Short mmCIF file of C-alpha atoms and ligand atoms in Angstrom, two decimals:
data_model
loop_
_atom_site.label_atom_id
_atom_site.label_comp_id
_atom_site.label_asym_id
_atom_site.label_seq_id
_atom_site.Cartn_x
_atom_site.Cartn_y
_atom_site.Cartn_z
CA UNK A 198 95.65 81.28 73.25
CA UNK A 199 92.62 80.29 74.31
CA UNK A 200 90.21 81.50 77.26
CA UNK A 201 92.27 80.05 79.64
CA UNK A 202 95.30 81.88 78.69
CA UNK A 203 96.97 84.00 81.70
CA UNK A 204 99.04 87.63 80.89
CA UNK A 205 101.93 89.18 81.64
CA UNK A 206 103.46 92.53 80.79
CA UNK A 207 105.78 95.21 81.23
CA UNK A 208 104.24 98.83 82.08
CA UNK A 209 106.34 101.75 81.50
CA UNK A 210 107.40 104.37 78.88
CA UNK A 211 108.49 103.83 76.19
CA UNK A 212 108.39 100.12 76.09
CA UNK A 213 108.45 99.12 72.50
CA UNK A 214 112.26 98.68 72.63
CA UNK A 215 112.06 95.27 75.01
CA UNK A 216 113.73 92.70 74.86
CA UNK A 217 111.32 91.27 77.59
CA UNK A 218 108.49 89.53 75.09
CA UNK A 219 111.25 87.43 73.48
CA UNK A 220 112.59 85.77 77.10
CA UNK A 221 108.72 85.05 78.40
CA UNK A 222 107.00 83.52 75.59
CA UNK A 223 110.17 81.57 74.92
CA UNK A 224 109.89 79.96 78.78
CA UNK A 225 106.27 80.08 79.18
CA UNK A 226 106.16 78.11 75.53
CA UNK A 227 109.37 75.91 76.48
CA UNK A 228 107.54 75.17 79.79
CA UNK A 229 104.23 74.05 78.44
CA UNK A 230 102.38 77.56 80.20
CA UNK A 231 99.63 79.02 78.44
CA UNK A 232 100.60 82.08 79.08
CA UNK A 233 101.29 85.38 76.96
CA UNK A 234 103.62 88.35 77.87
CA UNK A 235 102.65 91.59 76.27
CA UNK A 236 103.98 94.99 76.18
CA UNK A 237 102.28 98.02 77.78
CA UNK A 238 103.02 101.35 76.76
CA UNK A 239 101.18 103.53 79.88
CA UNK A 240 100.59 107.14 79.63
CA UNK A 241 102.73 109.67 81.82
CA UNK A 242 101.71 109.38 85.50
CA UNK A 243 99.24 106.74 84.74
CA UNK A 244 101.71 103.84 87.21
CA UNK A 245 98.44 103.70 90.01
CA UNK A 246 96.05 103.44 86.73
CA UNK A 247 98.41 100.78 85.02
CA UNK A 248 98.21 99.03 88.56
CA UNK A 249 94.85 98.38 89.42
CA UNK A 250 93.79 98.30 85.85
CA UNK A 251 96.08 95.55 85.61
CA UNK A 252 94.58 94.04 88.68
CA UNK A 253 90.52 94.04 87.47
CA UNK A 254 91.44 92.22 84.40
CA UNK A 255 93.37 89.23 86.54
CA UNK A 256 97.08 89.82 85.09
CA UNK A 257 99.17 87.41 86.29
CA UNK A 258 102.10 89.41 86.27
CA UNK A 259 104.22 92.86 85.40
CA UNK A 260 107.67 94.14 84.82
CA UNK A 261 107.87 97.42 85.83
CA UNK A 262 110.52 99.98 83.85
CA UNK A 263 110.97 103.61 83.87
CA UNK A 264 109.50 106.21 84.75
CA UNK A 265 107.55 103.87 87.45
CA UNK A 266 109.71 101.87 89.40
CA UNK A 267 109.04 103.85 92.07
CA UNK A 268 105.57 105.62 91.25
CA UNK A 269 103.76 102.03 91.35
CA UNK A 270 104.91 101.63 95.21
CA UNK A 271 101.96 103.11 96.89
CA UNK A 272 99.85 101.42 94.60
CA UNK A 273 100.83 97.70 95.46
CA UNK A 274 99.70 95.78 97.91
CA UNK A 275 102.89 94.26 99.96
CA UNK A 276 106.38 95.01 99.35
CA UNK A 277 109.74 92.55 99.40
CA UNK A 278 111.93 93.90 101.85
CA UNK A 279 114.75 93.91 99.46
CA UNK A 280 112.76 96.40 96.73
CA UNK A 281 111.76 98.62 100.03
CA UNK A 282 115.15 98.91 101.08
CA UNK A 283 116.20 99.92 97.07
CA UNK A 284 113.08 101.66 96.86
CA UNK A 285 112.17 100.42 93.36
CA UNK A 286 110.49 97.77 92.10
CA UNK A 287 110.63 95.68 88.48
CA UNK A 288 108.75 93.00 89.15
CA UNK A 289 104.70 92.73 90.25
CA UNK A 290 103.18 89.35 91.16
CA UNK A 291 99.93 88.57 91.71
CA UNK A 292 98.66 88.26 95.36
CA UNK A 293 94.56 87.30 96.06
CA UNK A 294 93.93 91.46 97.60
CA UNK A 295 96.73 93.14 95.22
CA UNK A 296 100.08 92.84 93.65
CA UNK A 297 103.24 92.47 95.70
CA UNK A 298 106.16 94.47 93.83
CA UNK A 299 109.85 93.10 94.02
CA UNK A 300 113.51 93.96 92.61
CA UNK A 301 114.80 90.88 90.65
CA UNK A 302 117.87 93.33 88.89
CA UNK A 303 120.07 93.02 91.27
CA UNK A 304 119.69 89.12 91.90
CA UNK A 305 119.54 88.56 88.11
CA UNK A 306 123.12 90.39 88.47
CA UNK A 307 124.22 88.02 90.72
CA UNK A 308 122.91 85.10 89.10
CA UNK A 309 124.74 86.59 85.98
CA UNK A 310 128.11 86.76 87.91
CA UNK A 311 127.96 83.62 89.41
CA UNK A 312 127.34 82.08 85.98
CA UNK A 313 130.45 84.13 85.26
CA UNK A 314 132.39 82.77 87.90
CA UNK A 315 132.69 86.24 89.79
CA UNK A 316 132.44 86.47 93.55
CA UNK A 317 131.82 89.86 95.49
CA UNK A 318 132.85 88.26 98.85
CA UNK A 319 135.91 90.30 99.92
CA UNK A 320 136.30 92.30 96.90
CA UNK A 321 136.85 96.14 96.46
CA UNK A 322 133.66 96.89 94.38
CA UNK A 323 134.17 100.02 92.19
CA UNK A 324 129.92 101.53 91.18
CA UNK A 325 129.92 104.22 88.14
CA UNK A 326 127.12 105.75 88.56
CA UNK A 327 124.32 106.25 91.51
CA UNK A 328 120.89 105.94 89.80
CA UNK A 329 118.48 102.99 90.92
CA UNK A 330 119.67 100.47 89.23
CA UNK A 331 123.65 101.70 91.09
CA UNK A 332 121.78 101.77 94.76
CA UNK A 333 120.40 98.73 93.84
CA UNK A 334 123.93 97.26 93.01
CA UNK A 335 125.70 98.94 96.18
CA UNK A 336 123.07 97.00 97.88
CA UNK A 337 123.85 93.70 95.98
CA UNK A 338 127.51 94.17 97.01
CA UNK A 339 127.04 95.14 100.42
CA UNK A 340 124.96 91.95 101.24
CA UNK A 341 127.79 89.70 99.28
CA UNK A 342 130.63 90.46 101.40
CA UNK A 343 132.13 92.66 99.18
CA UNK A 344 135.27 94.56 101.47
CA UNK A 345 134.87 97.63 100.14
CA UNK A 346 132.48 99.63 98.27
CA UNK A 347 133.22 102.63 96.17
CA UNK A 348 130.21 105.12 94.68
CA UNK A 349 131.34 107.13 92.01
CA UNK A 350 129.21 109.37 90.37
CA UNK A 351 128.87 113.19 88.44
CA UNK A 352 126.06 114.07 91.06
CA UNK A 353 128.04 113.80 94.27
CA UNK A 354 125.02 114.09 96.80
CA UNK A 355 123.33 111.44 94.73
CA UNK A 356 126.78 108.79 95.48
CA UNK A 357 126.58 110.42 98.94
CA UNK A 358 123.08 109.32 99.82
CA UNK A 359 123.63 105.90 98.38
CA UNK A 360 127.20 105.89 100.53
CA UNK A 361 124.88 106.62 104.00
CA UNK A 362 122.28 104.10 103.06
CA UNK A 363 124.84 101.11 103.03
CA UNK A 364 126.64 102.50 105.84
CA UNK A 365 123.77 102.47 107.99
CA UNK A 366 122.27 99.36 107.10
CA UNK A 367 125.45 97.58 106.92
CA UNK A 368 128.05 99.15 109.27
CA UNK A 369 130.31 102.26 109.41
CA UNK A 370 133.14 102.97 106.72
CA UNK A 371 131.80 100.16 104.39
CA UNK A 372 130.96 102.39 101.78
CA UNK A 373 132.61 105.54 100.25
CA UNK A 374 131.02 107.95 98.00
CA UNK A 375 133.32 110.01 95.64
CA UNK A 376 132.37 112.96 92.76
CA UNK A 377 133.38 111.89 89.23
CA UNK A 378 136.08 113.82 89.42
CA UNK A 379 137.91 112.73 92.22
CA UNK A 380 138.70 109.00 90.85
CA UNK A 381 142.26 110.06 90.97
CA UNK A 382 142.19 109.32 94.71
CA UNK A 383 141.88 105.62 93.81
CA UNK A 384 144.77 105.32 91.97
CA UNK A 385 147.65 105.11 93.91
CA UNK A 386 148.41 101.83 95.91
CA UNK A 387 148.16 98.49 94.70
CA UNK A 388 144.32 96.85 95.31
CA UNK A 389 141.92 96.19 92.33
CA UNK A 390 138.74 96.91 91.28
CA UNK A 391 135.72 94.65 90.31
CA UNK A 392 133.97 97.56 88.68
CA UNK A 393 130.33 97.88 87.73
CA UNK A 394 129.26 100.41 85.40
CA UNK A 395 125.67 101.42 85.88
CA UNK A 396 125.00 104.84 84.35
CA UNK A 397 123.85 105.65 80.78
CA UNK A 398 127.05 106.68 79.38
CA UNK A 399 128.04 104.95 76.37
CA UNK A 400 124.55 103.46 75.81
CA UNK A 401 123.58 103.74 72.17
CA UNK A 402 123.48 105.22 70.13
CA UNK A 403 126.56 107.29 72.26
CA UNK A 404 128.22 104.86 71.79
CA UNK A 405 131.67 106.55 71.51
CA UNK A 406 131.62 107.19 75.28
CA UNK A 407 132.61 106.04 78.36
CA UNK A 408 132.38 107.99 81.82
CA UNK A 409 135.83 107.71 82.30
CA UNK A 410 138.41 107.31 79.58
CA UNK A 411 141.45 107.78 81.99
CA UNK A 412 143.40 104.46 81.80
CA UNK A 413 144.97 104.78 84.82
CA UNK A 414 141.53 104.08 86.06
CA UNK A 415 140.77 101.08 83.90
CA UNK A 416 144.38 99.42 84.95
CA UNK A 417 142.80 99.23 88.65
CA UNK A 418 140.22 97.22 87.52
CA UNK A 419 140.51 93.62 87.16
CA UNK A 420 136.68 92.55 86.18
CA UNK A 421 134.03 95.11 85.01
CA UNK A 422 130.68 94.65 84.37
CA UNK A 423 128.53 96.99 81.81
CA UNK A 424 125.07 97.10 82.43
CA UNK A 425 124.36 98.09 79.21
CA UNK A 426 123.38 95.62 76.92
CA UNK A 427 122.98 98.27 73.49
CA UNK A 428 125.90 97.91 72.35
CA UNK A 429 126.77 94.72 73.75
CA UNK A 430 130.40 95.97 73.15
CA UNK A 431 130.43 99.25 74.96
CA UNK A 432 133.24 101.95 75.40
CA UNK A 433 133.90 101.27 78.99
CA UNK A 434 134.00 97.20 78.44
CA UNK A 435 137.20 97.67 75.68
CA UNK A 436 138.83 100.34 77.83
CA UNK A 437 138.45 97.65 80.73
CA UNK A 438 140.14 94.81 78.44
CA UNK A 439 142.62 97.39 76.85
CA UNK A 440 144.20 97.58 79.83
CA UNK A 441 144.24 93.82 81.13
CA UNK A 442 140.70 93.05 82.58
CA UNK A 443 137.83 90.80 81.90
CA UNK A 444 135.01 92.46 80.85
CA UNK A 445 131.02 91.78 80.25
CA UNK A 446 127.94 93.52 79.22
CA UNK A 447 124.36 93.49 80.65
CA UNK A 448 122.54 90.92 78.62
CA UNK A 449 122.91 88.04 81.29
CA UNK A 450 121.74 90.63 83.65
CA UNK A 451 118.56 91.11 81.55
CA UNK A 452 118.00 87.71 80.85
CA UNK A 453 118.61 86.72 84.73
CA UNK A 454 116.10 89.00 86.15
CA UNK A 455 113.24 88.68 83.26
CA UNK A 456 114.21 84.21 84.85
CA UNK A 457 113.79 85.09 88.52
CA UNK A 458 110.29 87.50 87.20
CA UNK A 459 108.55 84.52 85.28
CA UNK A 460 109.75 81.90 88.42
CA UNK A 461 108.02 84.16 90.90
CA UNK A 462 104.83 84.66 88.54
CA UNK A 463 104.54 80.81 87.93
CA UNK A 464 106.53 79.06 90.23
CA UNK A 465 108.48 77.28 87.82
CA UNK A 466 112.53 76.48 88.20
CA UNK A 467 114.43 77.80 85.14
CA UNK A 468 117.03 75.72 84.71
CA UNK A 469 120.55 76.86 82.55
CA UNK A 470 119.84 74.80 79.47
CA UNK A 471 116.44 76.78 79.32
CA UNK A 472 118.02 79.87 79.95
CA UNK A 473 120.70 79.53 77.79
CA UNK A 474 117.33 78.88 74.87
CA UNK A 475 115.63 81.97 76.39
CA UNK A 476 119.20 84.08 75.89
CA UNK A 477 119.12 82.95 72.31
CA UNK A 478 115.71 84.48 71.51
CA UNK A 479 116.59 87.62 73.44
CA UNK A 480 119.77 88.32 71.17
CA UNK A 481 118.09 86.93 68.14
CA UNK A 482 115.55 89.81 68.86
CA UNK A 483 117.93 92.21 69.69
CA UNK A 484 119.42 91.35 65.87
CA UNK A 485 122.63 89.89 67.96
CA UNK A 486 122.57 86.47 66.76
P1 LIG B 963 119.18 106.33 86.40
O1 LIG B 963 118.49 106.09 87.68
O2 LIG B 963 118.62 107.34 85.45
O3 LIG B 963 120.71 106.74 86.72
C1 LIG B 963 121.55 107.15 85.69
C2 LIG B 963 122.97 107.32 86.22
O4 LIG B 963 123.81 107.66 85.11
C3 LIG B 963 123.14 108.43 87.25
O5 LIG B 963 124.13 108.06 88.16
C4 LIG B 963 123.61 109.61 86.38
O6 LIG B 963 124.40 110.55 87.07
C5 LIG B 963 124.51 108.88 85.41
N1 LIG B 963 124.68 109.64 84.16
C6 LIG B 963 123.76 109.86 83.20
N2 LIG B 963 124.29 110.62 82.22
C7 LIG B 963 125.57 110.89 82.58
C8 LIG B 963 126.63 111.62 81.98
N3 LIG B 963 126.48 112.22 80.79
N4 LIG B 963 127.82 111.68 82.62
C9 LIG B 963 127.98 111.06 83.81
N5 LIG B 963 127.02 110.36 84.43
C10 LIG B 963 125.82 110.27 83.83
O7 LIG B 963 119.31 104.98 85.53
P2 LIG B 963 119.24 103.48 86.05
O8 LIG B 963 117.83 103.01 85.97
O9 LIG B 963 119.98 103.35 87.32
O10 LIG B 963 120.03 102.73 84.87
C11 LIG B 963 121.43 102.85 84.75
C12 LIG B 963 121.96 101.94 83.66
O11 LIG B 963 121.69 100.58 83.96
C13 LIG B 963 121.37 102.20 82.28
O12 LIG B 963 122.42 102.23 81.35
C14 LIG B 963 120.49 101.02 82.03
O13 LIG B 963 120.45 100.65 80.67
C15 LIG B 963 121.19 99.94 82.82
N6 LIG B 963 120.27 98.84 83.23
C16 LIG B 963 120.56 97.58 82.86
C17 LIG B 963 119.74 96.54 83.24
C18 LIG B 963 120.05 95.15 82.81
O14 LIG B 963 119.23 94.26 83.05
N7 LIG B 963 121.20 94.92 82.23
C19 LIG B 963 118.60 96.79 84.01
C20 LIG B 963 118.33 98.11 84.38
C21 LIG B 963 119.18 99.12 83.98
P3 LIG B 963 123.72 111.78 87.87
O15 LIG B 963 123.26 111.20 89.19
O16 LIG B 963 124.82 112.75 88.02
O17 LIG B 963 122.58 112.28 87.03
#
């Protein structure tokens, strides 16, 4: 480091559990940067502060996590259409009057299933859960083609809202919003599930849990995705393989949008063999590898 050196960070609370530090030092040292990433724990309600404090002392760039993915809005200068319409942001760059604040999660979930060789175009997409990170994916699947789109979630009004949001944005009837509860309706007839589970159940150290346990469930589902990533062998991922599916966690998820984060703060292209260096690091910190 030197006084050149530019900084990056993640603001939220807690935020000495990342995984973050381990993917951007190992690109911005792979890629030659002189740049550091550093964690920053910020005080409750203190997003705006974290913000422009950030700003006087010429960050480059911030990952945003909870509680202030959505606090740090009305602090930023510009938003990407895409985090408006989620209504959360994880990612701040840099802009000459401000920062501009975007959602990478749900393209780094793309990126992930692409790498995976999973499509959404046409599918019936089955979403546990209907917390940001779920909207963010009902989005994702909405814009992909997928044919149908399920919301599934303990809060009912909470899948509901999500449900009208795609519907209006994206036509009638696309989307359907059910209680947790009422999965039984999904069961009979013969189409499949490309399932994403995106609530907190079975992270650890719960790890014993998954929302549903209900095989019946888990036989309708032909690909699931866990966006958990602790344990990176969750409940709901053997229950999914247990009864004939493919199944993956969240790391790729992680590592994809902490890739698409460090491109927009630098401009650089992050190619696979670099990712596939900066995915080593992350599970070598996460004691994985
Ligand atoms: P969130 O906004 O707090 O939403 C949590 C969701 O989980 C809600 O739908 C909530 O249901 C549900 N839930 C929580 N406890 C439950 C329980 N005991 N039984 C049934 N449902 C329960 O969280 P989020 O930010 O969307 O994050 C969701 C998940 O995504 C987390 O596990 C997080 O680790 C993961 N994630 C992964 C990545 C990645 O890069 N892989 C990135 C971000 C997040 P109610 O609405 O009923 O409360």
């Amino acid at each position: 480091m030197d006084g050149y050196t530019r900084t990056c960070g993640l603001i939220g609370n807690p935020v000495e559990h990342t995984m973050s530090p381990a993917i951007h030092n190992t690109l911005a040292g792979e890629l030659g940067e002189n740049l550091v990433y550093v964690p920053f724990r910020v005080p409750a309600a203190g997003g705006g502060d974290a913000v422009r404090g950030a700003f006087a002392l010429n960050i480059l760039g911030l990952n945003v996590t909870v509680p202030y993915k959505s606090e740090v809005i009305p602090f930023l200068k510009e938003l990407d259409p895409l985090a408006a319409q989620i209504g959360a942001v994880n990612t701040l760059v840099r802009e000459p009057e401000g920062y501009k604040g975007y959602n990478t999660d749900m393209h780094g979930l793309y990126r992930a299933m692409c790498g995976d060789g999973v499509g959404i175009e046409g599918e019936n997409v089955l979403i546990l859960g209907a917390g940001g990170v779920a909207r963010a994916v009902a989005i994702l699947a909405a814009r992909y083609g997928a044919a149908r789109i399920v919301i599934l979630n303990r809060t009912l009004e909470k899948a509901q809202k999500v449900a009208e949001e795609v519907n209006r944005t994206f036509g009638p009837g696309l989307a359907q919003a059910l209680g947790a509860g009422a999965y039984a309706s999904l069961l009979p007839g013969e189409e499949k599930f490309l399932a994403i589970q995106a609530t907190n159940v079975g992270m650890f150290p719960r790890t014993e849990e998954a929302v549903i346990e209900d095989p019946g469930l888990y036989r309708k589902i032909h690909t699931g995705y866990d966006l958990i990533f602790n344990p990176p062998e969750t409940r709901f991922m053997t229950l999914v393989r247990e009864n004939g599916g493919r199944a993956f966690n969240g790391l790729k998820m992680l590592l994809y949008q902490g890739i698409i984060a460090h491109e927009l703060w630098t401009g650089a292209s992050v190619d696979e063999a670099l990712a596939e260096k900066a995915f080593t690091e992350m599970k070598r910190a996460m004691h994985l590898e």
